Amino acid sequence: MSEITGSDLSLVDAYWRAANYLSAGQIYLLDNPLLAEPLTPAHIKPRLLGHWGTTPGLNFVYAHLNRVIKARSTNVLFVTGPGHGGPALLANTWLEGSYSEIYPDVQRDGHGMRRLFRQFSFPGGVPSHVAPEVPGSIHEGGELGYSLAHAFGAAFDNPDLLVACVIGDGEAETGPLAASWHGNKFLDPVRDGAVLPILHLNGYKIANPTILARIPHEELDALLRGNGYAPFYVEGDEPAAMHSRMAQVLDEVLDGIHRIKTSGRTGRPRWPMIVLRTPKGWTGPSEVDGVPVEGTWRAHQVPLAGVRDNPEHLELLESWLRSYRPEELFDEHGGPRPELLDLAPTGDLRMGSTPHANGGLLLRELRLPGVAPHAVEVTKHGTTNSEPTRALGRMLRDVVALNAEQENFRLFGPDETASNRLDAVYEKTGKQWQAEVLPVDEHLEHHGRVVEVLSEHLCQGFLEGYLLTGRHGLFNCYEAFTHIVDSMFNQHAKWLKVHRKLAWRRPVASLNYLLSSHVWRQDHNGFSHQDPGFIDHVMNKKAEVIRVYLPPDTNTLLSVADHCLRSRDYVNVIVAGKNLTPDWLGPEEAALHCARGAGTWDWAGTAEGEPDVVLACAGDAPTMEVLAAAALLREHLPELRVRVVNVVDLMRLQPDTEHPHGMSDREFDALFTPDKPVIFAYHGYPWLIHRLTYRRTNHSDIHVRGYKEEGTTTTPFDMLVLNDMDRYRLVIDVVDRVPGLGPRAAGLRQHMQDQRTRHHAYIREHGEDLPEIRDWAWPY
Amino acid sequence: MSEITGSDLSLVDAYWRAANYLSAGQIYLLDNPLLAEPLTPAHIKPRLLGHWGTTPGLNFVYAHLNRVIKARSTNVLFVTGPGHGGPALLANTWLEGSYSEIYPDVQRDGHGMRRLFRQFSFPGGVPSHVAPEVPGSIHEGGELGYSLAHAFGAAFDNPDLLVACVIGDGEAETGPLAASWHGNKFLDPVRDGAVLPILHLNGYKIANPTILARIPHEELDALLRGNGYAPFYVEGDEPAAMHSRMAQVLDEVLDGIHRIKTSGRTGRPRWPMIVLRTPKGWTGPSEVDGVPVEGTWRAHQVPLAGVRDNPEHLELLESWLRSYRPEELFDEHGGPRPELLDLAPTGDLRMGSTPHANGGLLLRELRLPGVAPHAVEVTKHGTTNSEPTRALGRMLRDVVALNAEQENFRLFGPDETASNRLDAVYEKTGKQWQAEVLPVDEHLEHHGRVVEVLSEHLCQGFLEGYLLTGRHGLFNCYEAFTHIVDSMFNQHAKWLKVHRKLAWRRPVASLNYLLSSHVWRQDHNGFSHQDPGFIDHVMNKKAEVIRVYLPPDTNTLLSVADHCLRSRDYVNVIVAGKNLTPDWLGPEEAALHCARGAGTWDWAGTAEGEPDVVLACAGDAPTMEVLAAAALLREHLPELRVRVVNVVDLMRLQPDTEHPHGMSDREFDALFTPDKPVIFAYHGYPWLIHRLTYRRTNHSDIHVRGYKEEGTTTTPFDMLVLNDMDRYRLVIDVVDRVPGLGPRAAGLRQHMQDQRTRHHAYIREHGEDLPEIRDWAWPY
């Protein structure tokens, strides 16, 4: 590259000063944005909200990246780990013009600057953190830990993209971030993009020093090299020297990345990274009220807190703001001087305008095989068995094959893809892996559609980054351990809620979870592996974002998965079994049933028309038990009119006022009756069904069975018995709740109790279920 | 130490073979435990469940630790990261005799061995993982990632304890584990114990190689040194050489730890650690059906899956089992030969008998100051303001001081202790920290009661380890980010559920959460920081373990905290505010109210006796709004009889059949009336109140307001308005729901709407709440 000149660096410095000025201005100023007159308390915001500490460092990185982007025309996506530094990103996108293009009422002039300042952290304005509202961002950074995983996710299958990821030294203490360094064991230097981690050591968190800033240089260096990187250090507090060093390092680093990307696969590359060590709150007030602020944790939020009431603070603020020499940076209209703008790239090369940060712009439809090729034939309901996720694996294999050229679909999993029986995908692709390979290994490839790492956090983070940059994917996970990413899910759902309201953000592919190896079939792994609560967790987020599906068999799973892979801007949770399960519905029936979301299975009950009791089910194990219970009732109480209702789309249970998929009360009453007992066998914790139905006419007659946190290492049927959801218990529930059954009911009740005892005894003696249960045969 | 002799090592080898034999026996054998006759299919379990892969490595470590424990009389707690390797711990505790002391029906003879084998993974038997049922354990290891954090938690304030922590290379990929290495930046070499991480590289997970096994030696070494350790390597597959190397390394390592512990504080020590690289499924079948098994992922669970039906597998199993030469290891009665037992320590030095793993045995009562010294005087309800968590901070300061000598209380937080206003504790203690200290730092100490690290996972993991080894503590956290540890909470609650049923496990101190900086006062940080769903999450666990408290003011918070710190075997979730809040109740009233858990505040309503409407509240912000709404109603509709009910203990709302704290229907009806409208302002997501009350007589008249996922960076009052929980909205709810209010109601409704508009306009113009709101004054 061309030599870095002094004028280059003074331009970078001016740009940096401008961004710092604009950042501080956002935190403090209600008015007088250009300091046209001396500051008075009336110019100051009544509530001072924002995080100054991290901001000058972010501005420093952004300005220097601008220089190299312009020089090299490199596509760069900027991931702001310290998302609290919202002012920095707002300042920079305003400076480069991308902000005003999206928000025309905030133009690049004095009027616009006033708005930019005023709206920040202001009611009805913009949030204090980097958020969906901020152009160029795919990452919030309010909850720390996920920046580097997002960066790797964004880089997959984007060979021409450089993802610059600023990691705060606070964030670096979190588990997910500590695990994310190993993303370089997956990233393919040839067909993926590059990730440039920039570890910003500003030394402090809210009230404490950070670990990585307080270990010796050799130790930090060893840690980063041990994580597989070649660190470059930019350390100091003197701006001119720092600019010179940063420019030089960035050129070296980008040259290094270029070499890696063009030299083919010559072993796993040691990717360069940058350690940027600066004072916290750099260039801000160095001392306030007699104590040091710049370079300490006191600079974390608002270094001068009493500006409105304390004339000394006000004066300090004014001299701080003037220290950036705004008159050199902004012209008489308040816009940035043209010579300043020379630093920034133009068009889509601006980091605030990169389409990668607005993935919907780049989203290409997934080519889907449809359900038909993988559906199982069903000539008679429930007479053949198949493994639902195995069929899904074949469907996903075809998704991989059909989209091989556009490379925009990936499957993520914590070492459970084969365990969840999706391994048919390995017929068409492999597991991406850049670390050492031994002859005994199978399915490892430099570039493959499957990413497996024993970290649910990384799976989720990679997938989020992949989706938000305009691709498609699925995260398959043991049901219980999906809770590990509860909080990441929260943040993604919050992101989507806001994203959906921003017209300029284009729809992205939904985040699809496949929860398998679920609570009812973790009998072998025991209590720690038994937890169906992720469904409850997602239910707290906005109805317009959340979908939950419980397909009971193979064809319904295929139909649901096909639907989810086509959907946009949702989080879809699919809970499905991997074990042999009766094929209840043929392909067309399944499609219709899934489209309806819930419906009567007349063939499984005793009669059409008004029933005496409704047996409802949601989930594969509950469906099996309900159908077995219905068969028992037909055998023992043939005169009892039993309706079987299966629910695939859990959201259907809610009122239509609560969820877009919700049923009207009329529909609900037609399905569940207004006044007959409903015995509902549900996959998860039973109270969710009560929560979803408590407003319904018939809710006091709805009796729910589900998992009530009783488990251990045992047999599948014993799990059902422990939680009172086995077929015999369901029959007893019917007997106990349907009035007027007469004397035969008592006999049946006893018979059912005897059956439970018989199973119990057999299981305790033989250590396995009775053959009739092991075969998952439907006795009808 | 004395020289290691060849006979020492052959004893270690024999012990190891015995443990391996017993482990494989557990996985496979229903009968014929000593191979007294040739194996037949009838001797084999029908379902082969268990994880062989990790087991021989665990047995290897356990045997070698036995040698050094005996030689040095060191107290060692064994933490089994690969908790799937349950057979190893069961085998070893049986061998050393600790198992039979706790479970007398499983004696150390042939009969007992048969039971040991049969019960494993058998219905009604013992789980396949290390679980509470296993003596010597504080760690389950079914959900991976927390072993090292537990180990550090156990070592705090246990200067004479060595915690040996085996970390699987699969587990090492998780975020929480990756962060846990930094526990050494906190551990005090003088007044804490030692942690010895043993990273077991057996190379594979379920279906994949592990990252750390597939990076070059120099890189791994750099990573571990970068994390601050001095690694020692024990690598190979030839038992004799491995025994010799392991014995030598263990001696070196223990000598090193001894030097560290006796040389005072001479800078942060570089603690030794061990890297143990062995084949996965070491000593098991090397090849099955023509493919390699030992040393590959295929050894993860059951290396021979078809033993019952496949004679070749059966033969392989028999020769595998006989390869351990059981006849040399067990005597004619089936017990371990006496010479074998020479290896193991005796009494409490046995790792299966250490009281540290049954913390209740060591638990010393916490000396508590009581509420009185920190209570605020209340002469008239709600006329003074105070910051609840600040008062709690003073109380915790006294807890620290009162227990300074016994050193059995710690406070954990992710850099939020000061932000949550508990900083009075720093008057009596500091933040423990062994990394570099600069002159500008405050409150950092080599040994302090506060542990702050920006990882909720570490806070939770440290605290769990601390509690399960018999101490007390509290985890303070921003409410929203407590979700980060959802899954860790699940596992701890599951542990407690089982622990409580085991008579030999003595009660431990409860896990106390203080969730502050909660949803209603994260107006400044914005949407990502606003999430009250942790309460919902905990509600899915067993009622006997879970307690949730929402103290509305300072004195109630003190009373609740005092109660929780005295409690045992629970998880207590306390949600409390840090901002100025009216002091509603005096100390005695608060104590009474908290003891009742829920009650009428007559002074806040309009009258005793039968009301026209009930205004209920749970949480500080809802209480403020309900009391303000009651005042507005008194002013505008003085004839309306309003009852105010405050709920501190959320569990009170449930039926007494569902939770030990639950109210009877009679109590509930007396409080909430059987038929009057109830307007319930609740801290969290509103549906939880419906879930808790849906069986109550009056549930269809309960109208709940709460957080409905509407937020951004704004003002506190705007948060209430956005979520329809502000005082004016509550008055409107009353007007809309109480019949027969007459013409004045319409006027009041309009007036309330006008008030909302007035606030909205003021907030949008001034960027802050109206002074009457900012002062949190109760207008009554």
mmCIF file of N, CA and C in Angstrom, chain A residues 180-256:
data_model
loop_
_atom_site.group_PDB
_atom_site.id
_atom_site.type_symbol
_atom_site.label_atom_id
_atom_site.label_comp_id
_atom_site.label_asym_id
_atom_site.label_seq_id
_atom_site.Cartn_x
_atom_site.Cartn_y
_atom_site.Cartn_z
ATOM 1 N N SER A 180 -15.409 -17.578 22.171
ATOM 2 C CA SER A 180 -15.535 -17.154 20.770
ATOM 3 C C SER A 180 -14.199 -17.038 20.044
ATOM 4 N N TRP A 181 -13.126 -16.834 20.797
ATOM 5 C CA TRP A 181 -11.811 -16.757 20.139
ATOM 6 C C TRP A 181 -11.603 -17.960 19.230
ATOM 7 N N HIS A 182 -12.156 -19.108 19.632
ATOM 8 C CA HIS A 182 -11.935 -20.331 18.866
ATOM 9 C C HIS A 182 -12.728 -20.366 17.560
ATOM 10 N N GLY A 183 -13.455 -19.315 17.256
ATOM 11 C CA GLY A 183 -14.092 -19.218 15.947
ATOM 12 C C GLY A 183 -13.087 -19.420 14.815
ATOM 13 N N ASN A 184 -11.828 -19.078 15.099
ATOM 14 C CA ASN A 184 -10.808 -19.245 14.042
ATOM 15 C C ASN A 184 -10.497 -20.711 13.743
ATOM 16 N N LYS A 185 -11.002 -21.644 14.556
ATOM 17 C CA LYS A 185 -10.816 -23.057 14.230
ATOM 18 C C LYS A 185 -11.844 -23.502 13.182
ATOM 19 N N PHE A 186 -12.765 -22.611 12.859
ATOM 20 C CA PHE A 186 -13.832 -22.957 11.921
ATOM 21 C C PHE A 186 -13.754 -22.143 10.631
ATOM 22 N N LEU A 187 -13.364 -20.891 10.751
ATOM 23 C CA LEU A 187 -13.409 -19.972 9.608
ATOM 24 C C LEU A 187 -12.475 -20.435 8.488
ATOM 25 N N ASP A 188 -13.034 -20.569 7.311
ATOM 26 C CA ASP A 188 -12.257 -21.016 6.153
ATOM 27 C C ASP A 188 -11.631 -19.801 5.468
ATOM 28 N N PRO A 189 -10.306 -19.750 5.372
ATOM 29 C CA PRO A 189 -9.679 -18.557 4.793
ATOM 30 C C PRO A 189 -10.021 -18.365 3.323
ATOM 31 N N VAL A 190 -10.448 -19.403 2.668
ATOM 32 C CA VAL A 190 -10.685 -19.270 1.229
ATOM 33 C C VAL A 190 -12.124 -18.854 0.926
ATOM 34 N N ARG A 191 -13.066 -19.530 1.504
ATOM 35 C CA ARG A 191 -14.454 -19.268 1.099
ATOM 36 C C ARG A 191 -15.264 -18.508 2.141
ATOM 37 N N ASP A 192 -14.655 -18.222 3.281
ATOM 38 C CA ASP A 192 -15.308 -17.325 4.241
ATOM 39 C C ASP A 192 -14.593 -15.971 4.215
ATOM 40 N N GLY A 193 -15.170 -15.014 4.920
ATOM 41 C CA GLY A 193 -14.517 -13.715 5.051
ATOM 42 C C GLY A 193 -13.482 -13.741 6.165
ATOM 43 N N ALA A 194 -13.031 -12.562 6.540
ATOM 44 C CA ALA A 194 -12.025 -12.447 7.599
ATOM 45 C C ALA A 194 -12.644 -11.753 8.801
ATOM 46 N N VAL A 195 -12.154 -12.124 9.964
ATOM 47 C CA VAL A 195 -12.577 -11.451 11.196
ATOM 48 C C VAL A 195 -11.336 -10.805 11.808
ATOM 49 N N LEU A 196 -11.440 -9.544 12.100
ATOM 50 C CA LEU A 196 -10.333 -8.838 12.739
ATOM 51 C C LEU A 196 -10.756 -8.435 14.151
ATOM 52 N N PRO A 197 -10.372 -9.210 15.160
ATOM 53 C CA PRO A 197 -10.713 -8.811 16.536
ATOM 54 C C PRO A 197 -9.836 -7.636 16.967
ATOM 55 N N ILE A 198 -10.456 -6.659 17.539
ATOM 56 C CA ILE A 198 -9.730 -5.509 18.088
ATOM 57 C C ILE A 198 -10.069 -5.447 19.569
ATOM 58 N N LEU A 199 -9.167 -5.961 20.366
ATOM 59 C CA LEU A 199 -9.402 -6.006 21.811
ATOM 60 C C LEU A 199 -9.068 -4.647 22.396
ATOM 61 N N HIS A 200 -10.077 -3.970 22.881
ATOM 62 C CA HIS A 200 -9.875 -2.616 23.390
ATOM 63 C C HIS A 200 -9.666 -2.669 24.899
ATOM 64 N N LEU A 201 -8.411 -2.551 25.286
ATOM 65 C CA LEU A 201 -8.086 -2.549 26.710
ATOM 66 C C LEU A 201 -8.133 -1.107 27.207
ATOM 67 N N ASN A 202 -9.290 -0.700 27.705
ATOM 68 C CA ASN A 202 -9.273 0.619 28.339
ATOM 69 C C ASN A 202 -9.243 0.475 29.862
ATOM 70 N N GLY A 203 -9.115 -0.741 30.297
ATOM 71 C CA GLY A 203 -8.672 -0.976 31.668
ATOM 72 C C GLY A 203 -9.742 -1.133 32.728
ATOM 73 N N TYR A 204 -10.960 -0.656 32.435
ATOM 74 C CA TYR A 204 -11.967 -0.650 33.507
ATOM 75 C C TYR A 204 -13.336 -1.035 33.000
ATOM 76 N N LYS A 205 -14.118 -1.557 33.943
ATOM 77 C CA LYS A 205 -15.535 -1.815 33.728
ATOM 78 C C LYS A 205 -16.315 -0.689 34.421
ATOM 79 N N ILE A 206 -17.466 -1.000 35.009
ATOM 80 C CA ILE A 206 -18.233 0.037 35.706
ATOM 81 C C ILE A 206 -17.459 0.548 36.925
ATOM 82 N N ALA A 207 -16.928 -0.386 37.687
ATOM 83 C CA ALA A 207 -16.343 0.000 38.971
ATOM 84 C C ALA A 207 -15.083 -0.785 39.294
ATOM 85 N N ASN A 208 -14.563 -1.501 38.336
ATOM 86 C CA ASN A 208 -13.421 -2.375 38.589
ATOM 87 C C ASN A 208 -12.452 -2.340 37.422
ATOM 88 N N PRO A 209 -11.190 -2.669 37.714
ATOM 89 C CA PRO A 209 -10.277 -2.925 36.599
ATOM 90 C C PRO A 209 -10.689 -4.204 35.887
ATOM 91 N N THR A 210 -10.202 -4.368 34.660
ATOM 92 C CA THR A 210 -10.499 -5.599 33.927
ATOM 93 C C THR A 210 -9.323 -6.563 34.067
ATOM 94 N N ILE A 211 -9.636 -7.813 33.965
ATOM 95 C CA ILE A 211 -8.593 -8.836 34.130
ATOM 96 C C ILE A 211 -7.507 -8.693 33.066
ATOM 97 N N LEU A 212 -7.939 -8.589 31.813
ATOM 98 C CA LEU A 212 -6.929 -8.633 30.746
ATOM 99 C C LEU A 212 -6.019 -7.408 30.739
ATOM 100 N N ALA A 213 -6.484 -6.329 31.337
ATOM 101 C CA ALA A 213 -5.623 -5.143 31.427
ATOM 102 C C ALA A 213 -4.652 -5.245 32.593
ATOM 103 N N ARG A 214 -4.840 -6.231 33.447
ATOM 104 C CA ARG A 214 -4.026 -6.318 34.649
ATOM 105 C C ARG A 214 -3.214 -7.611 34.739
ATOM 106 N N ILE A 215 -2.966 -8.195 33.596
ATOM 107 C CA ILE A 215 -2.007 -9.306 33.580
ATOM 108 C C ILE A 215 -0.807 -8.829 32.776
ATOM 109 N N PRO A 216 0.356 -9.402 33.033
ATOM 110 C CA PRO A 216 1.555 -8.924 32.340
ATOM 111 C C PRO A 216 1.427 -9.089 30.829
ATOM 112 N N HIS A 217 2.191 -8.276 30.114
ATOM 113 C CA HIS A 217 2.148 -8.326 28.660
ATOM 114 C C HIS A 217 2.387 -9.744 28.144
ATOM 115 N N GLU A 218 3.380 -10.431 28.704
ATOM 116 C CA GLU A 218 3.698 -11.776 28.180
ATOM 117 C C GLU A 218 2.525 -12.716 28.346
ATOM 118 N N GLU A 219 1.793 -12.543 29.440
ATOM 119 C CA GLU A 219 0.684 -13.448 29.692
ATOM 120 C C GLU A 219 -0.449 -13.180 28.704
ATOM 121 N N LEU A 220 -0.758 -11.909 28.501
ATOM 122 C CA LEU A 220 -1.794 -11.552 27.532
ATOM 123 C C LEU A 220 -1.406 -12.041 26.146
ATOM 124 N N ASP A 221 -0.169 -11.830 25.806
ATOM 125 C CA ASP A 221 0.315 -12.236 24.492
ATOM 126 C C ASP A 221 0.198 -13.755 24.324
ATOM 127 N N ALA A 222 0.572 -14.483 25.369
ATOM 128 C CA ALA A 222 0.466 -15.948 25.305
ATOM 129 C C ALA A 222 -0.990 -16.361 25.144
ATOM 130 N N LEU A 223 -1.879 -15.702 25.878
ATOM 131 C CA LEU A 223 -3.296 -16.051 25.807
ATOM 132 C C LEU A 223 -3.827 -15.880 24.381
ATOM 133 N N LEU A 224 -3.478 -14.771 23.770
ATOM 134 C CA LEU A 224 -4.003 -14.500 22.431
ATOM 135 C C LEU A 224 -3.356 -15.428 21.405
ATOM 136 N N ARG A 225 -2.056 -15.660 21.552
ATOM 137 C CA ARG A 225 -1.404 -16.618 20.643
ATOM 138 C C ARG A 225 -1.937 -18.021 20.883
ATOM 139 N N GLY A 226 -2.194 -18.337 22.141
ATOM 140 C CA GLY A 226 -2.766 -19.649 22.456
ATOM 141 C C GLY A 226 -4.151 -19.816 21.853
ATOM 142 N N ASN A 227 -4.850 -18.710 21.697
ATOM 143 C CA ASN A 227 -6.140 -18.762 21.031
ATOM 144 C C ASN A 227 -5.993 -18.776 19.514
ATOM 145 N N GLY A 228 -4.756 -18.705 19.052
ATOM 146 C CA GLY A 228 -4.517 -18.881 17.621
ATOM 147 C C GLY A 228 -4.334 -17.604 16.826
ATOM 148 N N TYR A 229 -4.089 -16.494 17.498
ATOM 149 C CA TYR A 229 -3.975 -15.218 16.795
ATOM 150 C C TYR A 229 -2.539 -14.693 16.818
ATOM 151 N N ALA A 230 -2.275 -13.767 15.920
ATOM 152 C CA ALA A 230 -1.011 -13.029 15.926
ATOM 153 C C ALA A 230 -1.336 -11.595 16.340
ATOM 154 N N PRO A 231 -1.129 -11.274 17.615
ATOM 155 C CA PRO A 231 -1.552 -9.953 18.087
ATOM 156 C C PRO A 231 -0.592 -8.826 17.695
ATOM 157 N N PHE A 232 -1.153 -7.683 17.361
ATOM 158 C CA PHE A 232 -0.406 -6.439 17.130
ATOM 159 C C PHE A 232 -0.871 -5.448 18.187
ATOM 160 N N TYR A 233 0.081 -4.747 18.760
ATOM 161 C CA TYR A 233 -0.247 -3.883 19.892
ATOM 162 C C TYR A 233 -0.203 -2.413 19.504
ATOM 163 N N VAL A 234 -1.240 -1.709 19.882
ATOM 164 C CA VAL A 234 -1.289 -0.256 19.710
ATOM 165 C C VAL A 234 -1.596 0.294 21.088
ATOM 166 N N GLU A 235 -0.599 0.853 21.740
ATOM 167 C CA GLU A 235 -0.764 1.174 23.156
ATOM 168 C C GLU A 235 -0.250 2.572 23.446
ATOM 169 N N GLY A 236 -1.024 3.352 24.158
ATOM 170 C CA GLY A 236 -0.553 4.682 24.534
ATOM 171 C C GLY A 236 -1.693 5.638 24.762
ATOM 172 N N ASP A 237 -1.331 6.884 24.969
ATOM 173 C CA ASP A 237 -2.378 7.888 25.173
ATOM 174 C C ASP A 237 -2.064 9.182 24.442
ATOM 175 N N GLU A 238 -0.938 9.219 23.759
ATOM 176 C CA GLU A 238 -0.585 10.438 23.033
ATOM 177 C C GLU A 238 -1.135 10.300 21.616
ATOM 178 N N PRO A 239 -2.113 11.162 21.278
ATOM 179 C CA PRO A 239 -2.834 10.935 20.024
ATOM 180 C C PRO A 239 -1.942 10.810 18.793
ATOM 181 N N ALA A 240 -0.984 11.687 18.622
ATOM 182 C CA ALA A 240 -0.218 11.646 17.375
ATOM 183 C C ALA A 240 0.517 10.317 17.242
ATOM 184 N N ALA A 241 1.174 9.917 18.303
ATOM 185 C CA ALA A 241 1.904 8.644 18.256
ATOM 186 C C ALA A 241 0.942 7.482 18.047
ATOM 187 N N MET A 242 -0.192 7.568 18.680
ATOM 188 C CA MET A 242 -1.178 6.489 18.555
ATOM 189 C C MET A 242 -1.725 6.412 17.122
ATOM 190 N N HIS A 243 -1.974 7.575 16.535
ATOM 191 C CA HIS A 243 -2.455 7.558 15.141
ATOM 192 C C HIS A 243 -1.428 6.899 14.229
ATOM 193 N N SER A 244 -0.193 7.288 14.428
ATOM 194 C CA SER A 244 0.851 6.767 13.564
ATOM 195 C C SER A 244 0.958 5.249 13.731
ATOM 196 N N ARG A 245 0.942 4.817 14.958
ATOM 197 C CA ARG A 245 1.070 3.386 15.237
ATOM 198 C C ARG A 245 -0.148 2.608 14.703
ATOM 199 N N MET A 246 -1.326 3.145 14.935
ATOM 200 C CA MET A 246 -2.543 2.440 14.509
ATOM 201 C C MET A 246 -2.591 2.327 12.989
ATOM 202 N N ALA A 247 -2.219 3.396 12.323
ATOM 203 C CA ALA A 247 -2.263 3.368 10.854
ATOM 204 C C ALA A 247 -1.293 2.317 10.327
ATOM 205 N N GLN A 248 -0.127 2.305 10.914
ATOM 206 C CA GLN A 248 0.885 1.343 10.490
ATOM 207 C C GLN A 248 0.426 -0.091 10.760
ATOM 208 N N VAL A 249 -0.091 -0.310 11.961
ATOM 209 C CA VAL A 249 -0.554 -1.653 12.322
ATOM 210 C C VAL A 249 -1.713 -2.083 11.429
ATOM 211 N N LEU A 250 -2.646 -1.183 11.187
ATOM 212 C CA LEU A 250 -3.790 -1.563 10.348
ATOM 213 C C LEU A 250 -3.330 -1.960 8.956
ATOM 214 N N ASP A 251 -2.353 -1.227 8.437
ATOM 215 C CA ASP A 251 -1.854 -1.604 7.122
ATOM 216 C C ASP A 251 -1.198 -2.980 7.163
ATOM 217 N N GLU A 252 -0.400 -3.198 8.183
ATOM 218 C CA GLU A 252 0.244 -4.515 8.317
ATOM 219 C C GLU A 252 -0.788 -5.623 8.419
ATOM 220 N N VAL A 253 -1.776 -5.373 9.255
ATOM 221 C CA VAL A 253 -2.794 -6.381 9.529
ATOM 222 C C VAL A 253 -3.605 -6.680 8.266
ATOM 223 N N LEU A 254 -3.973 -5.649 7.553
ATOM 224 C CA LEU A 254 -4.756 -5.877 6.342
ATOM 225 C C LEU A 254 -3.922 -6.544 5.260
ATOM 226 N N ASP A 255 -2.649 -6.198 5.219
ATOM 227 C CA ASP A 255 -1.761 -6.910 4.291
ATOM 228 C C ASP A 255 -1.704 -8.390 4.678
ATOM 229 N N GLY A 256 -1.607 -8.624 5.968
ATOM 230 C CA GLY A 256 -1.537 -10.015 6.450
ATOM 231 C C GLY A 256 -2.802 -10.782 6.099
#
